[in-house]
Coordinates of C-alpha atoms in Angstrom, one line a residue:
Chain A
M18 CA 39.6 -4.6 36.5
T19 CA 41.7 -4.5 40.3
S20 CA 42.5 -0.6 40.0
R21 CA 40.8 1.6 42.2
P22 CA 37.1 2.4 42.0
Q23 CA 36.4 5.5 40.3
V24 CA 33.6 7.9 39.9
L25 CA 33.7 9.9 36.7
V26 CA 31.2 13.1 36.3
P27 CA 29.4 13.5 33.0
L28 CA 29.3 16.8 33.3
V29 CA 26.5 19.4 33.1
T30 CA 27.1 21.8 30.3
P31 CA 26.4 25.4 31.3
F32 CA 24.7 28.2 28.8
R33 CA 24.9 31.5 28.2
P34 CA 21.5 33.8 28.4
D35 CA 21.4 33.3 24.1
L36 CA 22.0 29.6 25.0
S37 CA 25.7 29.4 23.9
V38 CA 27.7 27.2 25.8
D39 CA 29.2 28.8 28.7
R40 CA 32.6 27.6 28.5
E41 CA 34.0 30.0 31.2
R42 CA 31.3 28.1 33.6
L43 CA 32.0 24.6 31.9
V44 CA 35.4 25.1 33.1
T45 CA 34.7 26.1 36.4
I46 CA 32.2 23.7 37.5
G47 CA 34.6 20.8 36.0
K48 CA 37.8 21.9 37.8
R49 CA 35.3 22.1 41.2
L50 CA 34.3 18.6 40.6
I51 CA 37.9 17.5 40.5
A52 CA 38.6 19.4 43.8
D53 CA 35.6 17.9 45.2
G54 CA 37.4 14.2 44.8
A55 CA 35.9 13.0 41.1
D56 CA 38.6 10.8 39.5
G57 CA 37.7 12.4 35.8
L58 CA 35.0 14.0 33.6
A59 CA 33.0 12.3 31.1
P60 CA 31.5 15.4 29.4
F61 CA 29.4 15.2 26.4
G62 CA 27.4 12.6 27.6
T63 CA 23.4 12.4 28.3
T64 CA 23.2 14.6 31.3
S65 CA 25.2 17.0 29.6
E66 CA 22.7 17.7 27.2
A67 CA 25.3 16.8 24.5
N68 CA 23.3 15.7 22.0
S69 CA 21.4 18.9 22.0
L70 CA 24.9 20.6 21.3
S71 CA 26.3 20.6 17.6
V72 CA 29.6 18.7 16.0
S73 CA 31.4 22.2 16.8
E74 CA 30.1 23.1 19.7
R75 CA 31.3 20.0 21.5
I76 CA 34.5 20.7 20.0
D77 CA 35.0 24.1 21.2
A78 CA 33.9 23.0 24.4
L79 CA 36.6 20.0 24.9
E80 CA 39.1 22.6 24.0
A81 CA 37.9 25.0 26.8
L82 CA 38.4 22.5 29.1
V83 CA 42.0 21.5 28.2
A84 CA 42.9 25.0 27.8
G85 CA 41.2 25.5 31.0
G86 CA 43.8 23.2 32.7
I87 CA 42.0 20.0 32.9
D88 CA 44.6 17.2 32.4
P89 CA 43.3 15.5 29.3
A90 CA 43.9 12.1 30.8
V91 CA 41.3 12.5 32.8
L92 CA 38.5 13.3 30.4
V93 CA 36.4 10.6 28.5
P94 CA 34.2 12.6 26.5
G95 CA 31.2 11.4 25.0
T96 CA 31.3 11.2 21.0
G97 CA 28.4 9.2 19.7
C98 CA 26.5 11.0 17.4
A99 CA 23.5 10.0 15.4
A100 CA 25.2 10.4 12.3
L101 CA 28.7 8.5 11.4
P102 CA 30.7 11.2 10.2
D103 CA 30.0 13.2 13.7
T104 CA 30.8 10.7 15.5
I105 CA 34.0 10.1 13.7
A106 CA 34.7 13.8 13.8
L107 CA 34.1 14.1 17.6
T108 CA 35.9 11.1 17.9
R109 CA 39.3 12.0 16.0
H110 CA 39.2 15.1 17.8
A111 CA 39.2 14.1 21.1
V112 CA 42.1 11.6 20.6
S113 CA 43.7 14.4 19.0
L114 CA 43.8 16.4 22.4
G115 CA 45.2 13.0 24.2
V116 CA 42.3 11.9 26.2
R117 CA 41.7 8.8 28.5
G118 CA 39.1 7.5 26.2
T119 CA 35.9 8.3 24.4
L120 CA 32.5 7.5 25.7
T121 CA 30.8 6.6 22.6
L122 CA 26.9 6.0 22.0
P123 CA 25.5 3.8 19.0
P124 CA 24.0 6.0 16.4
F125 CA 20.9 6.2 18.2
Y126 CA 18.3 7.4 15.3
Y127 CA 17.4 4.0 13.1
K128 CA 16.1 1.1 15.0
P129 CA 15.9 -1.6 15.4
V130 CA 19.2 -2.0 13.9
S131 CA 21.4 -5.6 13.5
D132 CA 24.7 -5.8 15.6
D133 CA 26.5 -6.3 12.1
G134 CA 25.0 -2.6 11.3
L135 CA 26.6 -1.5 15.2
A136 CA 29.9 -3.4 14.5
A137 CA 30.2 -1.7 10.8
S138 CA 29.5 1.9 12.2
F139 CA 31.7 1.4 15.4
A140 CA 34.5 0.0 13.2
R141 CA 34.5 3.0 11.1
V142 CA 35.1 5.0 14.0
I143 CA 37.8 2.8 15.5
E144 CA 39.7 2.9 12.1
A145 CA 39.4 6.7 11.9
A146 CA 40.3 7.5 15.4
G147 CA 43.8 5.2 14.8
P148 CA 45.3 3.1 17.6
A149 CA 45.3 5.8 20.3
L150 CA 41.5 6.1 20.9
R151 CA 40.3 4.1 23.7
L152 CA 36.9 3.0 23.7
Y153 CA 34.0 3.1 26.2
M154 CA 30.7 1.9 24.9
Y155 CA 27.5 3.4 26.5
H156 CA 24.6 1.8 26.8
I157 CA 21.4 3.6 27.7
P158 CA 18.7 1.7 25.7
Q159 CA 16.1 3.6 27.4
T160 CA 17.3 6.7 25.8
S161 CA 19.1 5.8 22.9
G162 CA 16.9 3.2 21.9
V163 CA 19.9 1.2 20.5
P164 CA 21.2 -1.5 23.0
V165 CA 25.4 -2.3 23.3
T166 CA 24.8 -5.9 23.4
A167 CA 27.5 -8.4 24.6
N168 CA 27.9 -9.6 21.1
L169 CA 28.9 -6.2 19.6
I170 CA 31.2 -6.0 22.5
A171 CA 32.7 -9.1 21.7
R172 CA 33.3 -8.6 17.9
L173 CA 34.8 -5.0 18.5
R174 CA 37.0 -6.1 21.0
E175 CA 38.2 -9.5 18.5
A176 CA 38.6 -6.7 15.8
F177 CA 40.6 -4.1 17.7
P178 CA 42.5 -5.9 20.7
G179 CA 42.9 -3.4 23.2
M180 CA 41.1 -0.4 22.0
V181 CA 37.3 -1.2 23.3
V182 CA 38.3 -0.6 26.9
G183 CA 35.1 -0.1 28.7
L184 CA 31.6 0.4 29.3
K185 CA 29.2 2.5 31.0
D186 CA 25.6 0.3 31.7
S187 CA 23.2 3.1 32.1
S188 CA 20.3 1.0 31.9
G189 CA 19.8 0.8 35.4
N190 CA 19.6 -3.3 35.1
W191 CA 22.0 -5.2 37.6
D192 CA 21.7 -8.3 36.1
N193 CA 22.7 -6.6 32.6
T194 CA 25.9 -5.1 34.2
A195 CA 26.6 -8.8 36.1
A196 CA 26.3 -10.5 32.8
M197 CA 28.8 -7.9 31.6
L198 CA 31.2 -8.3 34.2
D199 CA 30.9 -11.6 34.0
A200 CA 31.7 -11.7 30.2
F201 CA 34.4 -9.4 30.1
P202 CA 36.8 -9.1 33.5
E203 CA 39.2 -6.8 31.8
M204 CA 37.0 -4.2 30.9
E205 CA 36.3 -1.1 33.1
I206 CA 32.5 -1.4 33.7
F207 CA 30.9 1.8 35.0
S208 CA 27.3 1.9 36.7
S209 CA 25.1 4.8 36.1
S210 CA 24.2 4.9 39.8
E211 CA 26.3 5.4 42.6
S212 CA 23.6 3.3 44.5
L213 CA 25.1 0.2 42.6
L214 CA 28.8 1.3 43.3
P215 CA 29.8 -0.8 46.0
R216 CA 27.9 -4.2 44.0
N217 CA 29.9 -3.1 41.0
V218 CA 33.2 -3.1 42.7
A219 CA 32.3 -6.2 44.3
A220 CA 31.9 -8.0 41.0
G221 CA 35.2 -6.4 39.8
G222 CA 33.6 -3.1 38.2
A223 CA 35.2 0.2 37.3
G224 CA 33.1 2.5 39.4
C225 CA 30.1 4.9 38.4
I226 CA 29.8 7.5 35.9
S227 CA 26.8 9.0 37.6
A228 CA 24.5 12.2 36.7
T229 CA 24.1 13.4 40.3
A230 CA 27.8 12.9 41.0
N231 CA 27.3 16.6 39.3
V232 CA 26.4 18.0 43.1
N233 CA 27.2 15.0 45.0
A234 CA 31.1 14.4 43.9
H235 CA 32.6 14.6 47.3
G236 CA 29.6 12.0 48.9
I237 CA 30.6 9.6 46.0
A238 CA 34.1 10.1 46.4
A239 CA 33.7 8.8 50.3
L240 CA 31.9 6.3 49.9
I241 CA 34.8 4.7 47.7
R242 CA 37.0 5.6 50.3
G243 CA 34.7 3.9 52.8
L244 CA 34.5 0.8 51.0
G245 CA 35.1 -2.2 52.6
T246 CA 34.9 -0.5 56.3
P247 CA 32.4 -0.1 58.9
D248 CA 31.6 3.2 57.3
E249 CA 29.8 1.6 53.9
A250 CA 26.5 1.0 54.3
R251 CA 26.2 4.7 56.1
L252 CA 28.3 6.5 53.0
L253 CA 25.8 4.3 50.7
D254 CA 23.0 5.2 52.2
A255 CA 23.8 8.9 52.5
V256 CA 24.6 9.3 48.6
T257 CA 21.0 7.0 47.4
E258 CA 19.2 9.4 49.5
V259 CA 20.5 12.5 47.5
R260 CA 20.3 10.4 44.1
R261 CA 16.6 9.2 44.9
R262 CA 16.2 13.1 45.2
F263 CA 16.9 13.7 41.5
E264 CA 15.7 10.8 39.6
G265 CA 13.0 11.1 37.4
P266 CA 12.1 12.7 34.2
D267 CA 13.4 16.2 35.3
L268 CA 16.8 14.3 36.4
I269 CA 18.7 17.0 34.5
P270 CA 17.2 20.1 35.0
A271 CA 16.8 19.2 38.5
I272 CA 20.9 18.7 38.8
K273 CA 21.2 21.9 37.0
A274 CA 19.3 23.5 39.4
A275 CA 21.0 22.1 41.9
V276 CA 24.5 23.2 40.6
A277 CA 23.2 26.9 40.3
R278 CA 22.5 26.8 44.3
R279 CA 25.4 24.8 45.2
M280 CA 28.0 27.2 43.0
N281 CA 25.7 30.6 44.0
D282 CA 24.8 31.0 40.6
P283 CA 22.1 30.8 38.7
E284 CA 23.5 31.0 35.2
Y285 CA 24.1 27.1 35.8
A286 CA 20.5 26.2 35.9
R287 CA 20.1 27.2 32.3
T288 CA 18.8 24.2 29.7
R289 CA 18.8 24.0 26.1
P290 CA 15.5 23.0 24.3
P291 CA 13.9 20.4 24.5
L292 CA 15.0 20.4 28.2
V293 CA 12.9 23.0 30.4
A294 CA 15.0 24.9 33.3
M295 CA 13.6 24.2 37.0
D296 CA 13.2 26.7 39.4
T297 CA 16.2 26.8 41.5
A298 CA 14.4 28.3 44.7
A299 CA 11.4 25.0 44.3
P300 CA 11.6 23.5 47.7
A301 CA 12.9 20.5 46.4
I302 CA 15.6 21.5 44.8
A303 CA 16.7 23.2 48.0
E304 CA 16.2 20.2 50.0
A305 CA 18.0 18.4 47.4
A306 CA 21.0 20.7 47.3
A307 CA 21.5 20.9 50.9
L308 CA 21.1 17.5 51.2
A309 CA 24.2 17.0 48.9
G310 CA 25.8 19.5 50.7
G311 CA 29.4 19.8 49.5
V312 CA 30.8 22.7 47.3
N313 CA 29.7 25.9 49.1
E314 CA 30.3 24.7 52.3
D315 CA 33.5 22.6 51.8
A316 CA 35.3 25.4 49.8
Chain B
M28 CA -7.1 20.7 2.4
T29 CA -9.2 21.2 -1.0
S30 CA -6.1 21.1 -3.6
R31 CA -5.6 17.9 -5.3
P32 CA -4.4 14.7 -3.5
Q33 CA -0.2 14.2 -3.6
V34 CA 2.8 11.8 -3.4
L35 CA 5.7 13.2 -2.4
V36 CA 8.9 11.0 -2.4
P37 CA 11.4 10.6 1.0
L38 CA 14.2 10.2 -1.4
V39 CA 16.8 7.3 -0.8
T40 CA 20.4 8.9 -0.6
P41 CA 22.7 7.2 -2.5
F42 CA 26.2 6.6 -1.4
R43 CA 29.5 6.0 -3.5
P44 CA 31.5 3.1 -2.3
D45 CA 33.7 5.7 0.3
L46 CA 30.1 6.4 1.8
S47 CA 29.9 9.6 0.7
V48 CA 26.8 11.1 -0.8
D49 CA 26.4 10.3 -4.3
R50 CA 25.1 13.6 -5.4
E51 CA 24.7 12.6 -9.2
R52 CA 22.3 9.8 -8.5
L53 CA 20.5 11.7 -5.8
V54 CA 19.6 14.0 -8.5
T55 CA 19.3 11.3 -11.3
I56 CA 16.6 9.3 -8.7
G57 CA 15.3 12.5 -7.7
K58 CA 14.3 13.7 -11.6
R59 CA 13.2 9.9 -12.2
L60 CA 10.6 10.1 -9.7
I61 CA 9.0 13.3 -10.7
A62 CA 8.9 12.1 -14.3
D63 CA 7.3 8.9 -12.9
G64 CA 4.3 11.1 -11.4
A65 CA 5.6 12.1 -7.8
D66 CA 4.2 15.7 -6.9
G67 CA 7.2 16.4 -4.9
L68 CA 10.1 15.1 -3.2
A69 CA 10.6 15.2 0.7
P70 CA 14.4 14.3 0.6
F71 CA 16.5 14.0 4.1
G72 CA 13.5 11.8 5.4
T73 CA 13.7 8.5 7.8
T74 CA 14.0 6.4 4.5
S75 CA 16.9 8.8 3.5
E76 CA 18.9 7.9 6.0
A77 CA 19.1 11.6 6.6
N78 CA 20.3 11.1 10.3
S79 CA 23.2 9.5 9.2
L80 CA 24.3 12.4 7.3
S81 CA 26.3 15.3 8.7
V82 CA 24.8 19.0 8.2
S83 CA 27.0 19.9 5.8
E84 CA 26.2 16.4 3.7
R85 CA 22.5 17.3 3.6
I86 CA 23.4 21.1 2.9
D87 CA 25.5 19.9 0.2
A88 CA 22.9 17.4 -1.3
L89 CA 20.0 19.6 -1.3
E90 CA 22.1 22.2 -3.3
A91 CA 23.2 19.3 -5.7
L92 CA 19.1 19.1 -6.3
V93 CA 18.8 22.0 -7.2
A94 CA 21.2 22.8 -9.0
G95 CA 20.7 19.5 -10.6
G96 CA 17.2 20.9 -12.1
I97 CA 14.7 20.5 -9.7
D98 CA 12.5 23.1 -8.8
P99 CA 12.7 24.1 -4.9
A100 CA 8.8 24.7 -5.2
V101 CA 8.5 20.5 -5.0
L102 CA 11.1 20.2 -2.0
V103 CA 9.7 19.6 1.1
P104 CA 13.6 18.7 2.9
G105 CA 13.8 17.2 5.9
T106 CA 15.4 19.1 8.7
G107 CA 14.9 18.1 12.0
C108 CA 18.1 16.9 14.4
A109 CA 18.9 16.3 17.8
A110 CA 20.6 19.5 18.3
L111 CA 18.9 22.7 17.9
P112 CA 21.7 24.4 16.3
D113 CA 21.9 21.8 13.5
T114 CA 18.2 21.9 13.1
I115 CA 18.2 25.7 13.2
A116 CA 21.2 25.6 10.4
L117 CA 19.1 23.4 7.9
T118 CA 16.4 25.0 8.3
R119 CA 17.3 28.3 7.6
H120 CA 19.1 26.5 4.5
A121 CA 16.3 25.4 3.0
V122 CA 14.0 28.2 3.0
S123 CA 17.2 30.1 1.8
L124 CA 17.1 28.1 -1.2
G125 CA 13.2 28.6 -1.6
V126 CA 12.0 25.2 -1.0
R127 CA 8.1 24.6 -0.7
G128 CA 8.5 23.7 2.9
T129 CA 10.7 21.5 5.4
L130 CA 9.4 18.4 6.9
T131 CA 10.9 18.8 10.6
L132 CA 11.4 16.2 13.4
P133 CA 11.2 17.4 17.0
P134 CA 14.5 16.8 18.9
F135 CA 14.7 13.1 19.1
Y136 CA 17.5 12.1 21.8
Y137 CA 16.3 12.9 25.0
K138 CA 12.7 11.2 26.1
P139 CA 9.9 11.8 27.7
V140 CA 10.1 15.7 27.2
S141 CA 7.2 17.9 28.0
D142 CA 5.5 20.0 25.1
D143 CA 6.6 22.9 26.5
G144 CA 10.3 22.1 25.9
L145 CA 9.4 21.4 22.4
A146 CA 7.3 24.6 21.7
A147 CA 10.9 26.1 22.6
S148 CA 12.8 24.3 20.3
F149 CA 10.2 24.7 17.7
A150 CA 9.7 28.3 18.2
R151 CA 13.8 29.2 18.1
V152 CA 13.6 27.3 14.9
I153 CA 11.3 29.1 13.1
E154 CA 11.8 32.5 14.3
A155 CA 15.7 31.5 13.1
A156 CA 14.1 30.6 9.6
G157 CA 12.3 33.6 9.5
P158 CA 8.5 34.5 8.1
A159 CA 9.4 32.1 4.7
L160 CA 9.5 29.4 6.2
R161 CA 6.6 26.9 5.8
L162 CA 6.3 24.2 8.2
Y163 CA 5.7 20.5 8.1
M164 CA 5.6 18.6 11.4
Y165 CA 7.3 15.0 11.3
H166 CA 5.3 12.9 13.7
I167 CA 7.2 9.2 13.9
P168 CA 7.4 8.2 17.2
Q169 CA 7.9 5.0 16.8
T170 CA 11.7 5.9 15.5
S171 CA 11.5 9.2 17.1
G172 CA 10.7 8.3 20.7
V173 CA 9.5 11.9 20.6
P174 CA 5.5 12.3 19.6
V175 CA 4.2 15.6 18.2
T176 CA 1.0 15.9 19.6
A177 CA -2.0 18.1 18.8
N178 CA -1.6 20.5 21.7
L179 CA 1.9 21.1 20.3
I180 CA 0.7 21.8 16.9
A181 CA -2.1 24.2 18.1
R182 CA 0.3 26.1 20.0
L183 CA 2.5 26.7 17.4
R184 CA -0.1 27.6 14.6
E185 CA -1.1 30.5 17.4
A186 CA 2.2 31.7 17.9
F187 CA 3.2 31.7 14.2
P188 CA 0.3 32.2 12.3
G189 CA 0.4 31.0 8.7
M190 CA 3.5 28.9 9.2
V191 CA 2.9 25.7 10.3
V192 CA 1.4 24.3 7.5
G193 CA 1.6 20.6 7.6
L194 CA 2.0 17.2 9.5
K195 CA 3.2 13.7 8.2
D196 CA 1.8 11.3 10.3
S197 CA 4.0 8.3 10.3
S198 CA 2.9 6.5 13.3
G199 CA 0.6 4.1 11.4
N200 CA -2.4 4.8 13.7
W201 CA -5.4 5.8 11.7
D202 CA -6.8 7.1 14.7
N203 CA -4.0 9.5 15.0
T204 CA -4.6 10.6 11.5
A205 CA -8.3 11.0 12.1
A206 CA -7.7 13.1 15.4
M207 CA -5.5 15.2 13.4
L208 CA -7.6 16.1 10.3
D209 CA -10.2 16.8 12.7
A210 CA -8.6 19.1 14.6
F211 CA -6.8 20.8 12.0
P212 CA -8.6 21.0 8.9
E213 CA -6.6 23.7 7.2
M214 CA -3.3 21.5 7.8
E215 CA -1.7 19.4 5.1
I216 CA -2.2 16.3 6.6
F217 CA -0.2 13.2 4.9
S218 CA -0.2 9.4 5.7
S219 CA 3.3 7.7 5.6
S220 CA 1.3 5.1 3.5
E221 CA 0.0 4.9 0.3
S222 CA -2.5 2.2 1.8
L223 CA -4.1 5.3 4.1
L224 CA -4.4 7.2 1.1
P225 CA -8.1 6.7 0.0
R226 CA -9.5 7.3 3.4
N227 CA -6.7 10.5 4.2
V228 CA -8.1 11.9 1.4
A229 CA -11.9 11.4 2.3
A230 CA -11.1 13.3 5.5
G231 CA -9.8 16.3 4.0
G232 CA -6.0 14.9 4.1
A233 CA -3.7 15.8 1.7
G234 CA -2.1 12.5 0.5
C235 CA 0.7 10.7 1.4
I236 CA 4.7 10.8 1.9
S237 CA 5.5 7.2 1.4
A238 CA 8.5 5.4 1.4
T239 CA 7.8 2.7 -1.0
A240 CA 6.9 5.9 -3.4
N241 CA 11.0 5.6 -4.2
V242 CA 9.8 2.2 -6.1
N243 CA 6.0 3.0 -7.1
A244 CA 5.7 7.0 -7.2
H245 CA 4.0 5.7 -11.0
G246 CA 1.6 3.5 -9.2
I247 CA 0.7 5.9 -6.2
A248 CA -0.3 8.3 -8.7
A249 CA -2.4 6.2 -10.4
L250 CA -3.7 5.4 -7.1
I251 CA -4.6 9.6 -7.0
R252 CA -5.7 9.5 -10.7
G253 CA -8.2 6.9 -9.9
L254 CA -9.7 8.0 -6.9
G255 CA -13.5 8.2 -7.2
T256 CA -13.1 6.0 -10.2
P257 CA -14.3 2.6 -10.6
D258 CA -10.4 1.6 -10.9
E259 CA -9.7 2.8 -7.1
A260 CA -10.1 -0.1 -5.3
R261 CA -8.2 -2.2 -8.0
L262 CA -5.5 0.4 -8.0
L263 CA -5.3 0.6 -4.0
D264 CA -5.0 -3.2 -3.9
A265 CA -2.4 -2.9 -6.1
V266 CA -0.2 -0.4 -4.4
T267 CA -0.7 -1.9 -1.0
E268 CA 0.5 -5.3 -2.3
V269 CA 3.4 -3.6 -3.5
R270 CA 3.8 -1.8 -0.1
R271 CA 3.6 -5.1 2.1
R272 CA 6.5 -6.9 0.1
F273 CA 8.8 -4.2 1.4
E274 CA 7.6 -3.4 5.2
G275 CA 9.1 -5.0 8.4
P276 CA 12.7 -3.6 9.7
D277 CA 14.6 -3.8 6.7
L278 CA 12.4 -1.4 4.8
I279 CA 15.4 0.9 4.1
P280 CA 17.6 -1.4 2.5
A281 CA 14.9 -3.3 0.7
I282 CA 13.5 -0.1 -0.8
K283 CA 17.4 0.8 -2.0
A284 CA 17.7 -2.5 -3.3
A285 CA 14.8 -2.4 -5.4
V286 CA 15.6 0.9 -6.5
A287 CA 19.1 -0.5 -7.6
R288 CA 17.2 -3.3 -9.5
R289 CA 14.7 -0.7 -11.4
M290 CA 17.7 1.6 -12.7
N291 CA 19.9 -0.7 -13.4
D292 CA 22.1 -0.1 -10.9
P293 CA 23.7 -1.6 -8.1
E294 CA 25.2 1.6 -6.7
Y295 CA 21.6 2.6 -5.5
A296 CA 21.6 -0.3 -2.8
R297 CA 24.4 0.9 -0.8
T298 CA 23.5 2.2 2.9
R299 CA 25.5 3.9 5.4
P300 CA 25.9 2.0 8.7
P301 CA 24.3 1.3 11.0
L302 CA 21.7 -0.1 8.3
V303 CA 23.0 -3.1 6.3
A304 CA 22.5 -3.1 2.4
M305 CA 20.7 -5.9 1.0
D306 CA 21.4 -8.3 -1.8
T307 CA 20.0 -6.7 -4.9
A308 CA 19.6 -10.4 -6.4
A309 CA 17.6 -12.0 -3.4
P310 CA 14.6 -13.4 -4.6
A311 CA 12.6 -11.5 -2.3
I312 CA 14.0 -8.0 -3.4
A313 CA 13.4 -9.2 -7.3
E314 CA 10.0 -10.2 -6.5
A315 CA 9.1 -7.0 -5.1
A316 CA 10.7 -4.6 -7.7
A317 CA 9.0 -6.4 -10.4
L318 CA 6.1 -6.1 -9.0
A319 CA 6.1 -2.7 -8.4
G320 CA 7.5 -2.7 -12.1
G321 CA 8.0 0.8 -13.7
V322 CA 11.2 2.8 -14.5
N323 CA 12.9 0.7 -16.5
E324 CA 10.1 -0.7 -18.2
D325 CA 8.0 2.8 -18.4
A326 CA 11.5 4.7 -19.7

């Protein structure tokens, strides 16, 4: 990777009071984050509660983002489901809209499964989606239970030249990221935390796709601009401190509550079960949102 | 529980060469297992590769079982998906067909999640399905990553009297099963292994819903008939020895390969990715199938 480092946002999914997807607010927050400095959006990731959405909800919401004016070329939607036909349907649909690529989980119910089985699954997805697909693989073993190994990536890259272009390493394990950067220097390898962004970029990585970019895209964009300048350490400390306020088992509800504060709109805080919404007035949320700052203040 | 102990079969899902669901063979194996002595079928469980099927495939296949002549009153289909709308759709559909109940996983992507969040999820499923639902909860934390706790069950039973009637404990942890039997003596509590069936029944349990019932329903039915007789220990040893031959990471492919041998039809061995089919001619499969015996020999 030699292009400019990037921050992509695994966009939160707003819900209406009846828990249906709030497409209008999805478009609003997506556009706002791009205005904040995000290089693109990775909707329907873990932070997006994507695996709490049906296939048709995901298709409708992706169409809403494009219809709402977001360039498909900056979109890397999540498309990986437990069931192969669902993953195929979402990936084909995303490709049909002209997205930059898809960020695709391995099938995540059955475990342990072999790389043979995972390669067969991804091969069917890639063949069904066709040559316009650019696949970013999604490694988040602590949640999915199914790791994306270097062996699996190598097999797929050999079988489908030019199509398996990226990886999001959400393991939080820098040794794994470093090994992937070493093994696949031509791939776009993203960390899941802005705290690792300078290290990732120095080793040839692509940047980060980070949950906290939903509240701090401007801060992470500033860090990217400051890489290699005297400001780098200060900017890294700043984004790391914001991230630290959100990390933990309630990461997603906390981010949604902070988004709600920053958008001055409590609707953004709503989650779909099994997640439980957090109180936007909770002192920890208020402090974390204030620390992230940004949207209202900058707008 | 005071009614007769039961064995329900988490029915394997046959696939055609194009990996679509083979509804004809699904009905054939389902009827054969009932003829073998199964008290009912629990299709679309873990062994059924249910979480590799789309919602519409599961709906079509359940309708095929009923249209094929299987009494809905013996069916306890799996309906739990990662996404709440999918679980609601499948549960409502199953209830509309008049099934005995549904065996429902908690939402299994996000983890850890609180009992508050799981209770909210199940409450929406129960409310959407209506009062005819009889819910059997499905505890398989080693695969789902999301345990069904006694606290969760107690809350749901209090909120929805008469509707949360059963539990399949697939943890393999007898202490957990014993605690559940003690806490909920009025529930139908099934073990996932026939090896635990006598202990389960002696403690007031309902029987077993066991993967290996796909190849040994007749043996498990014989064990149930033999409970409390001088034959019990011998019958238990026999089913335990069959089960031992299948246990391990390839449980599902091994069972499908053995089903294929016993039905004299290699089509039954096919799996959907990420599972990898086993060779029906492998000596371990041949021996395991021969030990289970039954279908062809008895037919």
